[in-house]
Structures are given as structure tokens and as C-alpha cells.
C-alpha positions as a Markdown table, in Angstrom:
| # | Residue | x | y | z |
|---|---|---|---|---|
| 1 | Unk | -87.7 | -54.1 | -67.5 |
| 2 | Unk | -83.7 | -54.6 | -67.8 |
| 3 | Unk | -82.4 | -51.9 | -65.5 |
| 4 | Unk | -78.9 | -51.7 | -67.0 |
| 5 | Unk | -78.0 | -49.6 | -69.7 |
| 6 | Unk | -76.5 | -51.0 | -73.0 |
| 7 | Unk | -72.7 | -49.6 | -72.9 |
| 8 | Unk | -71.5 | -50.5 | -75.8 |
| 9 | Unk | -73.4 | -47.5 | -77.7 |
| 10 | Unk | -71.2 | -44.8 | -76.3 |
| 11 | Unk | -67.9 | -46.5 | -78.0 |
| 12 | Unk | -68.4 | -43.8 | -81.0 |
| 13 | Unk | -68.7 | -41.1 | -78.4 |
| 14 | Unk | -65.4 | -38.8 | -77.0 |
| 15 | Unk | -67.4 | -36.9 | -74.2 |
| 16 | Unk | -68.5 | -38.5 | -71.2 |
| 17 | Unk | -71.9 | -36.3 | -70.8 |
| 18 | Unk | -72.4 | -37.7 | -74.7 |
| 19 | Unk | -72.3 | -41.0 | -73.8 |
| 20 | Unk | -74.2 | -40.7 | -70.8 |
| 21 | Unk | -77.0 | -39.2 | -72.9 |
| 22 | Unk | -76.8 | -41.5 | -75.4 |
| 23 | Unk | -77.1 | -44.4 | -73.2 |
| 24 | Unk | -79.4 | -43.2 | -71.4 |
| 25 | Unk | -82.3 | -42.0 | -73.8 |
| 26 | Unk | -81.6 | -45.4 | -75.7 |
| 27 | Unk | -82.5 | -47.1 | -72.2 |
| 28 | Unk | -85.7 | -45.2 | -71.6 |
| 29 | Unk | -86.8 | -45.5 | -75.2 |
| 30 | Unk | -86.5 | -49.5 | -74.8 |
| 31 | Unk | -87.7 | -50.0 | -71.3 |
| 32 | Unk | -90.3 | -46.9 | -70.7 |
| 33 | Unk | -94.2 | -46.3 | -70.9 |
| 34 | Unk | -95.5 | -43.3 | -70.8 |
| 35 | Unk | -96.1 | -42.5 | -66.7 |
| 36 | Unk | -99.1 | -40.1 | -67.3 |
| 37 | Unk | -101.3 | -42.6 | -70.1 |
| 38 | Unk | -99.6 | -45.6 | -69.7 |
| 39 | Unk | -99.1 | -46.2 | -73.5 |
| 40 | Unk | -95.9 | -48.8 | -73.5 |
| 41 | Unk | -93.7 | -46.9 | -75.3 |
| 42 | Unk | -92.1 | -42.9 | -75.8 |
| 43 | Unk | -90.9 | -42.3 | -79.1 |
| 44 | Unk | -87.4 | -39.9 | -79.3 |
| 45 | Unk | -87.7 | -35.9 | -80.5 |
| 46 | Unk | -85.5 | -35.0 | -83.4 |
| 47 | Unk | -81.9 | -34.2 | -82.0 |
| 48 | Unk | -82.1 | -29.9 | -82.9 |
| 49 | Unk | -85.8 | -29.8 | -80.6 |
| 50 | Unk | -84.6 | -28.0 | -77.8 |
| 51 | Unk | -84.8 | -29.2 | -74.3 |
| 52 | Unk | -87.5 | -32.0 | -75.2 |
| 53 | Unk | -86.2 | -35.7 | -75.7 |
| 54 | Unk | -89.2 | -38.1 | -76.2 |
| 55 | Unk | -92.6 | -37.5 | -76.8 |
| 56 | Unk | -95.6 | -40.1 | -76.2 |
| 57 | Unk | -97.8 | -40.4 | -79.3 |
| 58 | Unk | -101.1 | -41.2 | -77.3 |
| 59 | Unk | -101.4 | -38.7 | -75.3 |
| 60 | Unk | -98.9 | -36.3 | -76.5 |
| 61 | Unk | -97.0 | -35.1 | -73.7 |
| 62 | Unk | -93.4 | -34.5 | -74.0 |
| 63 | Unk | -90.6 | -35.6 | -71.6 |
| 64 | Unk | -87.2 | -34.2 | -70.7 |
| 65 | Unk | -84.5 | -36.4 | -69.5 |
| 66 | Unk | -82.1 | -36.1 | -67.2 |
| 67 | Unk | -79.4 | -39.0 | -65.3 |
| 68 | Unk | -76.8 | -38.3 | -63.0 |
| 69 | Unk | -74.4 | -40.6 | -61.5 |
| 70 | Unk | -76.0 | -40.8 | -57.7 |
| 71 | Unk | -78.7 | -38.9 | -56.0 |
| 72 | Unk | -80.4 | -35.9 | -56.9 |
| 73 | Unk | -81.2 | -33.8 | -53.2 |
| 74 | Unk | -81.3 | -29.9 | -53.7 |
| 75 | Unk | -80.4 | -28.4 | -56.6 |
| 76 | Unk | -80.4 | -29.9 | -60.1 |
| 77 | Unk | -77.9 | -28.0 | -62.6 |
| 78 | Unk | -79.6 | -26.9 | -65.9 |
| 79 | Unk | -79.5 | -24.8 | -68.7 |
| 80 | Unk | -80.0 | -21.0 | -69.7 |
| 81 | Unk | -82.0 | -19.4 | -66.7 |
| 82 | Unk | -83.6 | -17.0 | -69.5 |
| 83 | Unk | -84.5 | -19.8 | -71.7 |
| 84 | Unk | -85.5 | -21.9 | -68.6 |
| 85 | Unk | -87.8 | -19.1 | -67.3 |
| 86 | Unk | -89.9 | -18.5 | -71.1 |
| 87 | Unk | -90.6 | -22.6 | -70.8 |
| 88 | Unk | -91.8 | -22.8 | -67.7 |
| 89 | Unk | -94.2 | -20.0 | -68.3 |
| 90 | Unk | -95.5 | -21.6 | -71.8 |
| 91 | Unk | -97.9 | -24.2 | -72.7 |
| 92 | Unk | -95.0 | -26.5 | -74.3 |
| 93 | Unk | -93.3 | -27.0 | -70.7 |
| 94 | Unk | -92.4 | -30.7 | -70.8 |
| 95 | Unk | -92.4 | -33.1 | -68.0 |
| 96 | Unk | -89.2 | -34.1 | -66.2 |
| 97 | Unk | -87.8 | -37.7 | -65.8 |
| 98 | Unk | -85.2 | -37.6 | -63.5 |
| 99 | Unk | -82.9 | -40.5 | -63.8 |
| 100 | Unk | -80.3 | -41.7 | -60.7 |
| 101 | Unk | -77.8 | -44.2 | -61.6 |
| 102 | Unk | -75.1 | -46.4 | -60.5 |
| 103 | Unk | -71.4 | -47.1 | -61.4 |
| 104 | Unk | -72.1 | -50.0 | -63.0 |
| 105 | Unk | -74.8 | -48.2 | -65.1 |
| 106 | Unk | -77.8 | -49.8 | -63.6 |
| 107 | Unk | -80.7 | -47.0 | -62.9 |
| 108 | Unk | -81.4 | -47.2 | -59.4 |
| 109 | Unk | -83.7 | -44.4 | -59.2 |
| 110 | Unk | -86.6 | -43.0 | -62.0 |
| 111 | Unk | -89.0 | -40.3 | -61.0 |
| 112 | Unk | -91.6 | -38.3 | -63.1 |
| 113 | Unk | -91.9 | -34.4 | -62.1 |
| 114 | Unk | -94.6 | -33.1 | -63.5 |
| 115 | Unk | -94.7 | -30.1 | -65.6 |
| 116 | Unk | -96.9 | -28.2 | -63.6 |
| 117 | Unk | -94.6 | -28.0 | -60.2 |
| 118 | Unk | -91.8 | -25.7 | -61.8 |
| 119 | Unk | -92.4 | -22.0 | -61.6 |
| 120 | Unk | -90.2 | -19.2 | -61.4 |
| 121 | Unk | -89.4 | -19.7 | -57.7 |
| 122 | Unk | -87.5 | -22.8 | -57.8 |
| 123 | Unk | -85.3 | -21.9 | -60.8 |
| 124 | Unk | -82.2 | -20.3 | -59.3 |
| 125 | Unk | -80.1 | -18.1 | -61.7 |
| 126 | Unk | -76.7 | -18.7 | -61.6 |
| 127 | Unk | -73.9 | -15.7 | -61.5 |
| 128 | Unk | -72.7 | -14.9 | -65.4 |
| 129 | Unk | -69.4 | -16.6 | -66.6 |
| 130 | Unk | -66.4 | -14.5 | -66.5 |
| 131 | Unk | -65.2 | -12.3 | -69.5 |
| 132 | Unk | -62.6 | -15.1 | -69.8 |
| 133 | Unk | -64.7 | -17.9 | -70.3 |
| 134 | Unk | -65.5 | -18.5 | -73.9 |
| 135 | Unk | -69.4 | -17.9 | -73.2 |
| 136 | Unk | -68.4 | -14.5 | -71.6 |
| 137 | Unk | -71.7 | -13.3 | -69.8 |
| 138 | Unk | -74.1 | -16.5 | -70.2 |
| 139 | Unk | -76.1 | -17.1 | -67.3 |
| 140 | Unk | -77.3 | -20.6 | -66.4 |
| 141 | Unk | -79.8 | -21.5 | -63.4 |
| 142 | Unk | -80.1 | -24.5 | -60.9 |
| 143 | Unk | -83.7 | -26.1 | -60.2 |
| 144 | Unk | -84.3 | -26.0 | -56.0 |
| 145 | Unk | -85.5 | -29.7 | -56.2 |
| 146 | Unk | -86.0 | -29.2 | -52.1 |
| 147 | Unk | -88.0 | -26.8 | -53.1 |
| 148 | Unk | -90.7 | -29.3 | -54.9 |
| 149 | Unk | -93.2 | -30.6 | -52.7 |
| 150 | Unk | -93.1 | -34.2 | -52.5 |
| 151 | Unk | -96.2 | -35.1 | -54.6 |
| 152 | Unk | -95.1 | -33.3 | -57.3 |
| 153 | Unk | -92.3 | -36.4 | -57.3 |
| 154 | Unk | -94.1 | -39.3 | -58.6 |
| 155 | Unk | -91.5 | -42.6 | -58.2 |
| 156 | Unk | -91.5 | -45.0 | -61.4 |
| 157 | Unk | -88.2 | -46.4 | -60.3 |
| 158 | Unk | -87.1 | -46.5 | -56.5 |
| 159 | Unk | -83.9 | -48.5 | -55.1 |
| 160 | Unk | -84.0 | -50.3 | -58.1 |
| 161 | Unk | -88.0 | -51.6 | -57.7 |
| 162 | Unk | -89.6 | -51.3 | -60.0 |
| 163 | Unk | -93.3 | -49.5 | -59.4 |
| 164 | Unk | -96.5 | -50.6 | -60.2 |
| 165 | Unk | -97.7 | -49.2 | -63.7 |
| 166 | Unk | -101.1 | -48.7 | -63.0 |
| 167 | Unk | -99.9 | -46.9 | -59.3 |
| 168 | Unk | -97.6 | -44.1 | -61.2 |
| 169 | Unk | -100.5 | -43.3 | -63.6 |
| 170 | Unk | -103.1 | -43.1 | -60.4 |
| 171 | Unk | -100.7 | -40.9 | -59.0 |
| 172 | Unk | -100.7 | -39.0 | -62.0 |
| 173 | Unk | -103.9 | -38.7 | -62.7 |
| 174 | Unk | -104.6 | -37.8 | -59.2 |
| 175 | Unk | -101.7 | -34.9 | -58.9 |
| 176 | Unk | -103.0 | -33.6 | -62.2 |
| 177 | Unk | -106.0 | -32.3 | -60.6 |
| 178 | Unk | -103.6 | -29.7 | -59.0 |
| 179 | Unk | -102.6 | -28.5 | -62.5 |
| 180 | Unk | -103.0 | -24.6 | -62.9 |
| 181 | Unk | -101.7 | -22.1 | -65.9 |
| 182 | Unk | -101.6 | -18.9 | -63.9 |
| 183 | Unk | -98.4 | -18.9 | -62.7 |
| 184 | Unk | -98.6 | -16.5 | -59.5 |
| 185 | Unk | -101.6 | -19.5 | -58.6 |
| 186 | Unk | -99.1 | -22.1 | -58.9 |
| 187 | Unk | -97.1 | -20.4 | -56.7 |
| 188 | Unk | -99.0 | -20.2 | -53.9 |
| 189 | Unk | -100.6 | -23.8 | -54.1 |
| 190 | Unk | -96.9 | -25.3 | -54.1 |
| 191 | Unk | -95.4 | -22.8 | -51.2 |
| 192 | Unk | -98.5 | -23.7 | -49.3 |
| 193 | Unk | -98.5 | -27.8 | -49.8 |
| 194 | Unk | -94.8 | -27.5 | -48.8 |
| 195 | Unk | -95.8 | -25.8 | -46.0 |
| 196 | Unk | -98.5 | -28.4 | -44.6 |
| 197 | Unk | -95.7 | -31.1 | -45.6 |
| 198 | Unk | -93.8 | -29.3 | -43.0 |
| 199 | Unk | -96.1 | -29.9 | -40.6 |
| 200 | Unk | -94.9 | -33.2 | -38.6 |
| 201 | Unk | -98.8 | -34.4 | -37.8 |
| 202 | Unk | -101.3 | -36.1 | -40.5 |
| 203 | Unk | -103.8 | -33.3 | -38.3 |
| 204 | Unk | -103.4 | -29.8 | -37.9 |
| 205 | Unk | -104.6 | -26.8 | -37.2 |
| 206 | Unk | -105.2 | -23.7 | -39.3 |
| 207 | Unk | -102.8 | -22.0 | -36.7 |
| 208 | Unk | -100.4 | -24.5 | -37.7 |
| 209 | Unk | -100.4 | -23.2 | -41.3 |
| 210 | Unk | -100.5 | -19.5 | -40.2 |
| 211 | Unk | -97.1 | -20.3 | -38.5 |
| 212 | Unk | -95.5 | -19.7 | -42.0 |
| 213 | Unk | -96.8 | -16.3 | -42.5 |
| 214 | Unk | -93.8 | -14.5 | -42.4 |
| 215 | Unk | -92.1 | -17.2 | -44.6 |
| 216 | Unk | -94.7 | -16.9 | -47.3 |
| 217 | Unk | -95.0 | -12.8 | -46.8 |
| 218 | Unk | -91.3 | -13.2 | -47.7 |
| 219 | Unk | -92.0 | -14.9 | -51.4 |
| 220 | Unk | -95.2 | -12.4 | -51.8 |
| 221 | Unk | -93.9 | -9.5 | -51.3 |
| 222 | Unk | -96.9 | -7.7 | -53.4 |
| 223 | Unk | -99.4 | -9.8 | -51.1 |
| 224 | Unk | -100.6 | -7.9 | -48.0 |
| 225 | Unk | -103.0 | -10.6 | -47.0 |
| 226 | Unk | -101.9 | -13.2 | -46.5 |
| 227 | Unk | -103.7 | -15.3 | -44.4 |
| 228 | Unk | -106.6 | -14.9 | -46.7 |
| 229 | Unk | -104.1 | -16.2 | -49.1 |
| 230 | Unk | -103.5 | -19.3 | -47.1 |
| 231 | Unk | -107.4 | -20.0 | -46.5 |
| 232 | Unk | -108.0 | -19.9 | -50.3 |
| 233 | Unk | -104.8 | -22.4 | -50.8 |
| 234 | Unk | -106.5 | -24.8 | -48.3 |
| 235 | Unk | -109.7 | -24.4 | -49.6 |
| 236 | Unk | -108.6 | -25.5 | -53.1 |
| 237 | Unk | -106.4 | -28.5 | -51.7 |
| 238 | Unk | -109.5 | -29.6 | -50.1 |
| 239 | Unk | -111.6 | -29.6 | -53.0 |
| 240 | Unk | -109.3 | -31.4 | -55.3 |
| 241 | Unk | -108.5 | -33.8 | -52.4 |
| 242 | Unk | -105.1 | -33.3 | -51.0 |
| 243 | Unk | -106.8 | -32.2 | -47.6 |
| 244 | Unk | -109.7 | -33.2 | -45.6 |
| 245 | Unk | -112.0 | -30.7 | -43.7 |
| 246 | Unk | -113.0 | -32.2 | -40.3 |
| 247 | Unk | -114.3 | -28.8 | -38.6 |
| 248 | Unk | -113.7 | -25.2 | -38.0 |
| 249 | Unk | -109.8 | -24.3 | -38.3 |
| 250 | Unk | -108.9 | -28.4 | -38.4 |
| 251 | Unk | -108.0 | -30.4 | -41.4 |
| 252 | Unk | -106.0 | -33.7 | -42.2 |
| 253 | Unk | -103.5 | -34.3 | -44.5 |
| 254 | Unk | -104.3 | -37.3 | -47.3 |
| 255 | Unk | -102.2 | -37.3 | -50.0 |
């Protein structure tokens, strides 16, 4: 896999963010598999799909791209929040490869977020543009990437190492199980993984979870039980094997 992209196809292209696009879509179309099958290569959308860019023919999953020039850490700008909001909350939500590159356009950094870790809680809208600007009123929205637990950020690239094949589509696979279409379920599974990520020990203690009551009372507002809330959350991470039981009010962490 040649970790630089090809430079020389942005020459045509005025706008920096065009040529970054370019560049970059033309990398992953030569160098990528498809992270959640493993077929070898991602074939590009038609240029007027919105939001999608490449779509694997074996399995049919769709991919959104996005490089920056360093390190994503808490907030990723995106689009219109409206527009972000309906996708999330459809069937035709693509996953999202976030690319992290270098001066010298080498990617340094790839990493698959799956489709089913966005809900409505990590998209932040942004304030509306002035009634000077010449899209008077539009509203855009930043994704809380803090806000993603850390499973739910699957490494394909990292510090410019490139990761076993069959390892990203294990971790796929496995992380899939997690995959729910109620939205308000979604919720509650991620707010409650982040919270046992939170906790510093591999073993802890159902009082341990209960610690973030308040915090998750906060994000349910319409939820007046919440610790019942919490016990069904572990339950489920336990069943699908993110947890293990070892007695009464005890559990350890193994993904």
C-alpha cells in the first residue's frame, strides 16, 4: 500500500479543499479494501450522490470520506446539521473513513467509524450565518468525535502502519454485533460504553457505573430510572461480549 498521495492530479484544480478531495478519494480508490468484507477494492459514487463517496460492490456498504491536514481530537466540522440529522436517523447512513495526513501528503492516520456510533447526540449544530453572509441563515453542525467511544474507532491506518487486514474486519465484525436501529437504544448503549471506558480499572463495580447517574440523567431527561437504564445497558454489553459477568454487581471490561 503506497501511503502518499499522487499530487499531480490537483494541477487542474483552483481550490485547495478541491484538490484535497481529489487526491484523496483517488488514493483510497487505489490503495483501499473494503474494512467491513474485506473485498480489495471500493468503487467511487457518481459526483451529484450526496454525502456518499465510494461504495463496495460485495457487500454494499457505502463510505464517506474525510482528510484533514493533522489530527482529528474533538470535533469534526461537517455539513448541514438538518441534513446531517435525517442521515443519521435513516437506513442509508454511510460509514465514515476518517483520513489524517501529513504536509508532504503521506496519510499517516486511516480509521473506519462505523455507521451505527452517530446519533443525534454527537452532532452539534452550529449558530446560523449572519444575514451578511451569502448563505444568510444556513446552519451547519460539528461531529463530538470525543464523544465516540473508542470501539466505535476501528484503526486501518495508525502512525503510518499499516494494520492487519483480517484484524480491521474482526474488529468489524465483532463491533457490529453492537449495531441497533432504534435510535434512543443507540443512545444509551454508547453513553453507557463511554462511561465504563471512563472507568480507569479493566474490573469494576456496578457502583462504579452508577457514579454517572447524574451525567446520564442529564442526556435523558425523559428517563426517570435510570439505573434500571444502566443495568439493561450492561446486560446487553454482556451478552454481545463487550463485558464479562464475574458475580453479583462485578464485571470486567474485554473489548
Amino acid at each position: 500500500m503506497d501511503l502518499y498521495f499522487d499530487k499531480e492530479l490537483s494541477d487542474k484544480y483552483k481550490s485547495n479543499s478541491q484538490k484535497i478531495r481529489v487526491i484523496s478519494e483517488n488514493w483510497l480508490i487505489k490503495n483501499m479494501y473494503c474494512p467491513c468484507c474485506g473485498n480489495p477494492h471500493l468503487t467511487n459514487l457518481a459526483n451529484n450522490k450526496p454525502v456518499a463517496d465510494m461504495i463496495c460492490d460485495c457487500c454494499g456498504e457505502v463510505f464517506e470520506l474525510k482528510s484533514k491536514n493533522g489530527r482529528y481530537t474533538t470535533k469534526i466540522n461537517d455539513g448541514a446539521y438538518y441534513t446531517m440529522i435525517d442521515r443519521i436517523t435513516s437506513d442509508t447512513n454511510p460509514e465514515l473513513l476518517l483520513l489524517e495526513y501529513s504536509n508532504d501528503y503521506r496519510v499517516n492516520n486511516l480509521t473506519l467509524v462505523p455507521k451505527f456510533f452517530f446519533t443525534p447526540d454527537i452532532i452539534e449544530k452550529r449558530k446560523p450565518l449572519a444575514d451578511t453572509a451569502k448563505r444568510a441563515g444556513w446552519i451547519g453542525c460539528n461531529i463530538l468525535y470525543s464523544e465516540i467511544p473508542s470501539q466505535g474507532k476501528i484503526p486501518i491506518i495508525k502512525e503510518c502502519n499499516i494494520c492487519d487486514l483480517k484484524t480491521v474486519i474482526n474488529k468489524y465484525k465483532q463491533i457490529k454485533k453492537l449495531q441497533m436501529k432504534n435510535i434512543e437504544s443507540r443512545g444509551w448503549m454508547i453513553d453507557v460504553l463511554n462511561c465504563i471506558n471512563n472507568i480507569n480499572n479493566d474490573e469494576f463495580s456496578l457502583t462504579d457505573v452508577y457514579r454517572f447517574v447524574d451525567e446520564l440523567q442529564r442526556k435523558h431527561i425523559n428517563n426517570h430510572n435510570v439505573e434500571a437504564k444502566i443495568r439493561q445497558q450492561l446486560q446487553f454489553l454482556r451478552d454481545k461480549g463487550f463485558i464479562e459477568f464475574l458475580e453479583r454487581g462485578h464485571y470486567k471490561k474485554k473489548i
